[in-house]
Amino acid sequence: IKQARSEAENSRVSIRNIRRDANQTVKDKQQASEISEDELRRVEDLIQKETDKYISIVDSELKNKESDLLEI
C-alpha cells in the first residue's frame, strides 16, 4: 500500500509540473503580446480544470488499488 501511495503522489507531482510548465508557456505568450489577458485567464482556468480532472483520476485509481490490496 505504501508503494501504491508513493506512485500516486509521484503521478500528482508530475501532473502539477506539467500544469506549471503549461501556465508558464501561456504567460510567456501573453507577455510577448501573442494572446490577450482575457485569453490568458481562460486558458489558465482550462489548464486548472484538466489538472483537477487528472488528479481526481489518480486518486480514484489509488482508492481502487488500496481496496484490491486490502482484499488480499
PDB file of N, CA and C in Angstrom:
ATOM      1  N   ILE A   1       0.832  -1.198   0.000  1.00  0.00           N
ATOM      2  CA  ILE A   1       0.000   0.000   0.000  1.00  0.00           C
ATOM      3  C   ILE A   1       0.867   1.248   0.000  1.00  0.00           C
ATOM      4  N   LYS A   2       1.996   1.189   0.719  1.00  0.00           N
ATOM      5  CA  LYS A   2       2.895   2.346   0.750  1.00  0.00           C
ATOM      6  C   LYS A   2       3.423   2.660  -0.642  1.00  0.00           C
ATOM      7  N   GLN A   3       3.754   1.610  -1.390  1.00  0.00           N
ATOM      8  CA  GLN A   3       4.289   1.823  -2.733  1.00  0.00           C
ATOM      9  C   GLN A   3       3.212   2.420  -3.649  1.00  0.00           C
ATOM     10  N   ALA A   4       1.982   1.947  -3.519  1.00  0.00           N
ATOM     11  CA  ALA A   4       0.886   2.488  -4.339  1.00  0.00           C
ATOM     12  C   ALA A   4       0.684   3.972  -4.028  1.00  0.00           C
ATOM     13  N   ARG A   5       0.721   4.324  -2.754  1.00  0.00           N
ATOM     14  CA  ARG A   5       0.565   5.734  -2.371  1.00  0.00           C
ATOM     15  C   ARG A   5       1.726   6.571  -2.893  1.00  0.00           C
ATOM     16  N   SER A   6       2.920   6.008  -2.839  1.00  0.00           N
ATOM     17  CA  SER A   6       4.100   6.723  -3.336  1.00  0.00           C
ATOM     18  C   SER A   6       3.989   6.968  -4.836  1.00  0.00           C
ATOM     19  N   GLU A   7       3.557   5.939  -5.565  1.00  0.00           N
ATOM     20  CA  GLU A   7       3.391   6.103  -7.014  1.00  0.00           C
ATOM     21  C   GLU A   7       2.305   7.121  -7.341  1.00  0.00           C
ATOM     22  N   ALA A   8       1.238   7.109  -6.572  1.00  0.00           N
ATOM     23  CA  ALA A   8       0.159   8.077  -6.793  1.00  0.00           C
ATOM     24  C   ALA A   8       0.661   9.495  -6.541  1.00  0.00           C
ATOM     25  N   GLU A   9       1.444   9.665  -5.491  1.00  0.00           N
ATOM     26  CA  GLU A   9       1.983  11.001  -5.199  1.00  0.00           C
ATOM     27  C   GLU A   9       2.942  11.443  -6.301  1.00  0.00           C
ATOM     28  N   ASN A  10       3.752  10.522  -6.809  1.00  0.00           N
ATOM     29  CA  ASN A  10       4.644  10.855  -7.922  1.00  0.00           C
ATOM     30  C   ASN A  10       3.845  11.276  -9.149  1.00  0.00           C
ATOM     31  N   SER A  11       2.719  10.609  -9.379  1.00  0.00           N
ATOM     32  CA  SER A  11       1.862  10.980 -10.502  1.00  0.00           C
ATOM     33  C   SER A  11       1.285  12.371 -10.314  1.00  0.00           C
ATOM     34  N   ARG A  12       0.841  12.664  -9.099  1.00  0.00           N
ATOM     35  CA  ARG A  12       0.298  14.004  -8.823  1.00  0.00           C
ATOM     36  C   ARG A  12       1.355  15.082  -9.036  1.00  0.00           C
ATOM     37  N   VAL A  13       2.571  14.815  -8.587  1.00  0.00           N
ATOM     38  CA  VAL A  13       3.661  15.783  -8.756  1.00  0.00           C
ATOM     39  C   VAL A  13       3.935  16.008 -10.236  1.00  0.00           C
ATOM     40  N   SER A  14       3.935  14.921 -11.014  1.00  0.00           N
ATOM     41  CA  SER A  14       4.162  15.055 -12.454  1.00  0.00           C
ATOM     42  C   SER A  14       3.070  15.891 -13.106  1.00  0.00           C
ATOM     43  N   ILE A  15       1.825  15.649 -12.713  1.00  0.00           N
ATOM     44  CA  ILE A  15       0.706  16.422 -13.264  1.00  0.00           C
ATOM     45  C   ILE A  15       0.859  17.900 -12.910  1.00  0.00           C
ATOM     46  N   ARG A  16       1.246  18.179 -11.678  1.00  0.00           N
ATOM     47  CA  ARG A  16       1.430  19.581 -11.263  1.00  0.00           C
ATOM     48  C   ARG A  16       2.580  20.238 -12.012  1.00  0.00           C
ATOM     49  N   ASN A  17       3.642  19.482 -12.281  1.00  0.00           N
ATOM     50  CA  ASN A  17       4.761  20.032 -13.043  1.00  0.00           C
ATOM     51  C   ASN A  17       4.337  20.367 -14.467  1.00  0.00           C
ATOM     52  N   ILE A  18       3.523  19.514 -15.052  1.00  0.00           N
ATOM     53  CA  ILE A  18       3.009  19.789 -16.396  1.00  0.00           C
ATOM     54  C   ILE A  18       2.146  21.044 -16.372  1.00  0.00           C
ATOM     55  N   ARG A  19       1.318  21.187 -15.315  1.00  0.00           N
ATOM     56  CA  ARG A  19       0.483  22.394 -15.176  1.00  0.00           C
ATOM     57  C   ARG A  19       1.359  23.638 -15.076  1.00  0.00           C
ATOM     58  N   ARG A  20       2.408  23.557 -14.263  1.00  0.00           N
ATOM     59  CA  ARG A  20       3.300  24.698 -14.095  1.00  0.00           C
ATOM     60  C   ARG A  20       3.945  25.086 -15.426  1.00  0.00           C
ATOM     61  N   ASP A  21       4.427  24.091 -16.170  1.00  0.00           N
ATOM     62  CA  ASP A  21       5.054  24.359 -17.467  1.00  0.00           C
ATOM     63  C   ASP A  21       4.052  24.974 -18.455  1.00  0.00           C
ATOM     64  N   ALA A  22       2.839  24.431 -18.465  1.00  0.00           N
ATOM     65  CA  ALA A  22       1.822  24.959 -19.377  1.00  0.00           C
ATOM     66  C   ALA A  22       1.461  26.390 -19.015  1.00  0.00           C
ATOM     67  N   ASN A  23       1.287  26.658 -17.719  1.00  0.00           N
ATOM     68  CA  ASN A  23       0.973  28.027 -17.293  1.00  0.00           C
ATOM     69  C   ASN A  23       2.101  28.987 -17.645  1.00  0.00           C
ATOM     70  N   GLN A  24       3.344  28.555 -17.490  1.00  0.00           N
ATOM     71  CA  GLN A  24       4.480  29.417 -17.815  1.00  0.00           C
ATOM     72  C   GLN A  24       4.521  29.719 -19.319  1.00  0.00           C
ATOM     73  N   THR A  25       4.234  28.714 -20.135  1.00  0.00           N
ATOM     74  CA  THR A  25       4.205  28.911 -21.586  1.00  0.00           C
ATOM     75  C   THR A  25       3.146  29.938 -21.963  1.00  0.00           C
ATOM     76  N   VAL A  26       1.971  29.822 -21.353  1.00  0.00           N
ATOM     77  CA  VAL A  26       0.885  30.754 -21.654  1.00  0.00           C
ATOM     78  C   VAL A  26       1.249  32.161 -21.200  1.00  0.00           C
ATOM     79  N   LYS A  27       1.860  32.276 -20.013  1.00  0.00           N
ATOM     80  CA  LYS A  27       2.264  33.598 -19.518  1.00  0.00           C
ATOM     81  C   LYS A  27       3.327  34.223 -20.426  1.00  0.00           C
ATOM     82  N   ASP A  28       4.242  33.405 -20.920  1.00  0.00           N
ATOM     83  CA  ASP A  28       5.258  33.915 -21.838  1.00  0.00           C
ATOM     84  C   ASP A  28       4.617  34.439 -23.121  1.00  0.00           C
ATOM     85  N   LYS A  29       3.623  33.721 -23.623  1.00  0.00           N
ATOM     86  CA  LYS A  29       2.924  34.171 -24.835  1.00  0.00           C
ATOM     87  C   LYS A  29       2.169  35.466 -24.579  1.00  0.00           C
ATOM     88  N   GLN A  30       1.600  35.593 -23.384  1.00  0.00           N
ATOM     89  CA  GLN A  30       0.866  36.816 -23.058  1.00  0.00           C
ATOM     90  C   GLN A  30       1.831  37.989 -22.949  1.00  0.00           C
ATOM     91  N   GLN A  31       2.995  37.757 -22.366  1.00  0.00           N
ATOM     92  CA  GLN A  31       3.979  38.829 -22.241  1.00  0.00           C
ATOM     93  C   GLN A  31       4.531  39.235 -23.604  1.00  0.00           C
ATOM     94  N   ALA A  32       4.559  38.287 -24.537  1.00  0.00           N
ATOM     95  CA  ALA A  32       5.023  38.593 -25.888  1.00  0.00           C
ATOM     96  C   ALA A  32       3.896  39.169 -26.744  1.00  0.00           C
ATOM     97  N   SER A  33       2.762  39.435 -26.114  1.00  0.00           N
ATOM     98  CA  SER A  33       1.583  40.015 -26.775  1.00  0.00           C
ATOM     99  C   SER A  33       1.011  39.121 -27.870  1.00  0.00           C
ATOM    100  N   GLU A  34       1.215  37.805 -27.736  1.00  0.00           N
ATOM    101  CA  GLU A  34       0.630  36.881 -28.705  1.00  0.00           C
ATOM    102  C   GLU A  34      -0.825  36.563 -28.349  1.00  0.00           C
ATOM    103  N   ILE A  35      -1.159  36.652 -27.042  1.00  0.00           N
ATOM    104  CA  ILE A  35      -2.534  36.430 -26.608  1.00  0.00           C
ATOM    105  C   ILE A  35      -2.926  37.532 -25.625  1.00  0.00           C
ATOM    106  N   SER A  36      -4.241  37.746 -25.493  1.00  0.00           N
ATOM    107  CA  SER A  36      -4.724  38.807 -24.601  1.00  0.00           C
ATOM    108  C   SER A  36      -4.776  38.293 -23.156  1.00  0.00           C
ATOM    109  N   GLU A  37      -4.978  39.225 -22.239  1.00  0.00           N
ATOM    110  CA  GLU A  37      -5.055  38.861 -20.827  1.00  0.00           C
ATOM    111  C   GLU A  37      -6.303  38.016 -20.547  1.00  0.00           C
ATOM    112  N   ASP A  38      -7.402  38.335 -21.245  1.00  0.00           N
ATOM    113  CA  ASP A  38      -8.622  37.533 -21.086  1.00  0.00           C
ATOM    114  C   ASP A  38      -8.379  36.099 -21.556  1.00  0.00           C
ATOM    115  N   GLU A  39      -7.692  35.970 -22.658  1.00  0.00           N
ATOM    116  CA  GLU A  39      -7.352  34.642 -23.183  1.00  0.00           C
ATOM    117  C   GLU A  39      -6.446  33.912 -22.197  1.00  0.00           C
ATOM    118  N   LEU A  40      -5.522  34.627 -21.590  1.00  0.00           N
ATOM    119  CA  LEU A  40      -4.627  34.041 -20.585  1.00  0.00           C
ATOM    120  C   LEU A  40      -5.439  33.457 -19.436  1.00  0.00           C
ATOM    121  N   ARG A  41      -6.377  34.223 -18.910  1.00  0.00           N
ATOM    122  CA  ARG A  41      -7.199  33.748 -17.785  1.00  0.00           C
ATOM    123  C   ARG A  41      -8.027  32.528 -18.193  1.00  0.00           C
ATOM    124  N   ARG A  42      -8.571  32.560 -19.412  1.00  0.00           N
ATOM    125  CA  ARG A  42      -9.391  31.447 -19.879  1.00  0.00           C
ATOM    126  C   ARG A  42      -8.563  30.170 -19.997  1.00  0.00           C
ATOM    127  N   VAL A  43      -7.365  30.288 -20.560  1.00  0.00           N
ATOM    128  CA  VAL A  43      -6.502  29.128 -20.735  1.00  0.00           C
ATOM    129  C   VAL A  43      -6.011  28.613 -19.380  1.00  0.00           C
ATOM    130  N   GLU A  44      -5.661  29.514 -18.471  1.00  0.00           N
ATOM    131  CA  GLU A  44      -5.230  29.076 -17.137  1.00  0.00           C
ATOM    132  C   GLU A  44      -6.351  28.326 -16.424  1.00  0.00           C
ATOM    133  N   ASP A  45      -7.587  28.799 -16.576  1.00  0.00           N
ATOM    134  CA  ASP A  45      -8.722  28.117 -15.973  1.00  0.00           C
ATOM    135  C   ASP A  45      -8.913  26.732 -16.586  1.00  0.00           C
ATOM    136  N   LEU A  46      -8.758  26.641 -17.895  1.00  0.00           N
ATOM    137  CA  LEU A  46      -8.874  25.353 -18.585  1.00  0.00           C
ATOM    138  C   LEU A  46      -7.779  24.390 -18.123  1.00  0.00           C
ATOM    139  N   ILE A  47      -6.563  24.893 -17.993  1.00  0.00           N
ATOM    140  CA  ILE A  47      -5.442  24.066 -17.523  1.00  0.00           C
ATOM    141  C   ILE A  47      -5.730  23.560 -16.118  1.00  0.00           C
ATOM    142  N   GLN A  48      -6.269  24.421 -15.249  1.00  0.00           N
ATOM    143  CA  GLN A  48      -6.572  24.011 -13.875  1.00  0.00           C
ATOM    144  C   GLN A  48      -7.661  22.948 -13.841  1.00  0.00           C
ATOM    145  N   LYS A  49      -8.679  23.099 -14.682  1.00  0.00           N
ATOM    146  CA  LYS A  49      -9.754  22.102 -14.720  1.00  0.00           C
ATOM    147  C   LYS A  49      -9.217  20.743 -15.172  1.00  0.00           C
ATOM    148  N   GLU A  50      -8.364  20.746 -16.177  1.00  0.00           N
ATOM    149  CA  GLU A  50      -7.773  19.491 -16.652  1.00  0.00           C
ATOM    150  C   GLU A  50      -6.877  18.875 -15.578  1.00  0.00           C
ATOM    151  N   THR A  51      -6.119  19.722 -14.881  1.00  0.00           N
ATOM    152  CA  THR A  51      -5.265  19.235 -13.792  1.00  0.00           C
ATOM    153  C   THR A  51      -6.110  18.578 -12.711  1.00  0.00           C
ATOM    154  N   ASP A  52      -7.183  19.234 -12.313  1.00  0.00           N
ATOM    155  CA  ASP A  52      -8.072  18.672 -11.289  1.00  0.00           C
ATOM    156  C   ASP A  52      -8.665  17.346 -11.750  1.00  0.00           C
ATOM    157  N   LYS A  53      -9.026  17.278 -13.031  1.00  0.00           N
ATOM    158  CA  LYS A  53      -9.616  16.048 -13.561  1.00  0.00           C
ATOM    159  C   LYS A  53      -8.631  14.890 -13.460  1.00  0.00           C
ATOM    160  N   TYR A  54      -7.402  15.113 -13.873  1.00  0.00           N
ATOM    161  CA  TYR A  54      -6.424  14.023 -13.865  1.00  0.00           C
ATOM    162  C   TYR A  54      -5.978  13.658 -12.451  1.00  0.00           C
ATOM    163  N   ILE A  55      -5.918  14.618 -11.562  1.00  0.00           N
ATOM    164  CA  ILE A  55      -5.572  14.299 -10.179  1.00  0.00           C
ATOM    165  C   ILE A  55      -6.695  13.485  -9.537  1.00  0.00           C
ATOM    166  N   SER A  56      -7.944  13.797  -9.858  1.00  0.00           N
ATOM    167  CA  SER A  56      -9.051  13.002  -9.314  1.00  0.00           C
ATOM    168  C   SER A  56      -9.031  11.585  -9.878  1.00  0.00           C
ATOM    169  N   ILE A  57      -8.603  11.416 -11.134  1.00  0.00           N
ATOM    170  CA  ILE A  57      -8.457  10.074 -11.706  1.00  0.00           C
ATOM    171  C   ILE A  57      -7.392   9.295 -10.941  1.00  0.00           C
ATOM    172  N   VAL A  58      -6.264   9.938 -10.661  1.00  0.00           N
ATOM    173  CA  VAL A  58      -5.197   9.282  -9.900  1.00  0.00           C
ATOM    174  C   VAL A  58      -5.704   8.892  -8.520  1.00  0.00           C
ATOM    175  N   ASP A  59      -6.443   9.783  -7.865  1.00  0.00           N
ATOM    176  CA  ASP A  59      -6.971   9.497  -6.529  1.00  0.00           C
ATOM    177  C   ASP A  59      -7.946   8.322  -6.555  1.00  0.00           C
ATOM    178  N   SER A  60      -8.822   8.285  -7.548  1.00  0.00           N
ATOM    179  CA  SER A  60      -9.788   7.181  -7.614  1.00  0.00           C
ATOM    180  C   SER A  60      -9.088   5.860  -7.922  1.00  0.00           C
ATOM    181  N   GLU A  61      -8.075   5.895  -8.786  1.00  0.00           N
ATOM    182  CA  GLU A  61      -7.319   4.667  -9.064  1.00  0.00           C
ATOM    183  C   GLU A  61      -6.572   4.192  -7.827  1.00  0.00           C
ATOM    184  N   LEU A  62      -6.043   5.125  -7.054  1.00  0.00           N
ATOM    185  CA  LEU A  62      -5.364   4.757  -5.806  1.00  0.00           C
ATOM    186  C   LEU A  62      -6.351   4.104  -4.846  1.00  0.00           C
ATOM    187  N   LYS A  63      -7.534   4.675  -4.730  1.00  0.00           N
ATOM    188  CA  LYS A  63      -8.542   4.115  -3.841  1.00  0.00           C
ATOM    189  C   LYS A  63      -8.902   2.690  -4.277  1.00  0.00           C
ATOM    190  N   ASN A  64      -9.061   2.489  -5.586  1.00  0.00           N
ATOM    191  CA  ASN A  64      -9.359   1.149  -6.106  1.00  0.00           C
ATOM    192  C   ASN A  64      -8.218   0.188  -5.811  1.00  0.00           C
ATOM    193  N   LYS A  65      -7.012   0.622  -6.013  1.00  0.00           N
ATOM    194  CA  LYS A  65      -5.852  -0.242  -5.788  1.00  0.00           C
ATOM    195  C   LYS A  65      -5.722  -0.596  -4.307  1.00  0.00           C
ATOM    196  N   GLU A  66      -5.932   0.386  -3.436  1.00  0.00           N
ATOM    197  CA  GLU A  66      -5.857   0.104  -1.995  1.00  0.00           C
ATOM    198  C   GLU A  66      -6.910  -0.922  -1.587  1.00  0.00           C
ATOM    199  N   SER A  67      -8.126  -0.796  -2.114  1.00  0.00           N
ATOM    200  CA  SER A  67      -9.168  -1.768  -1.762  1.00  0.00           C
ATOM    201  C   SER A  67      -8.816  -3.154  -2.302  1.00  0.00           C
ATOM    202  N   ASP A  68      -8.204  -3.226  -3.494  1.00  0.00           N
ATOM    203  CA  ASP A  68      -7.758  -4.503  -4.039  1.00  0.00           C
ATOM    204  C   ASP A  68      -6.680  -5.120  -3.150  1.00  0.00           C
ATOM    205  N   LEU A  69      -5.748  -4.301  -2.703  1.00  0.00           N
ATOM    206  CA  LEU A  69      -4.662  -4.806  -1.878  1.00  0.00           C
ATOM    207  C   LEU A  69      -5.145  -5.255  -0.498  1.00  0.00           C
ATOM    208  N   LEU A  70      -6.157  -4.576   0.030  1.00  0.00           N
ATOM    209  CA  LEU A  70      -6.684  -4.949   1.336  1.00  0.00           C
ATOM    210  C   LEU A  70      -7.476  -6.252   1.284  1.00  0.00           C
ATOM    211  N   GLU A  71      -8.002  -6.596   0.105  1.00  0.00           N
ATOM    212  CA  GLU A  71      -8.750  -7.852  -0.039  1.00  0.00           C
ATOM    213  C   GLU A  71      -7.819  -9.058   0.017  1.00  0.00           C
ATOM    214  N   ILE A  72      -6.581  -8.884  -0.369  1.00  0.00           N
ATOM    215  CA  ILE A  72      -5.629 -10.000  -0.441  1.00  0.00           C
ATOM    216  C   ILE A  72      -5.263 -10.511   0.929  1.00  0.00           C
TER     217      ILE A  72
END
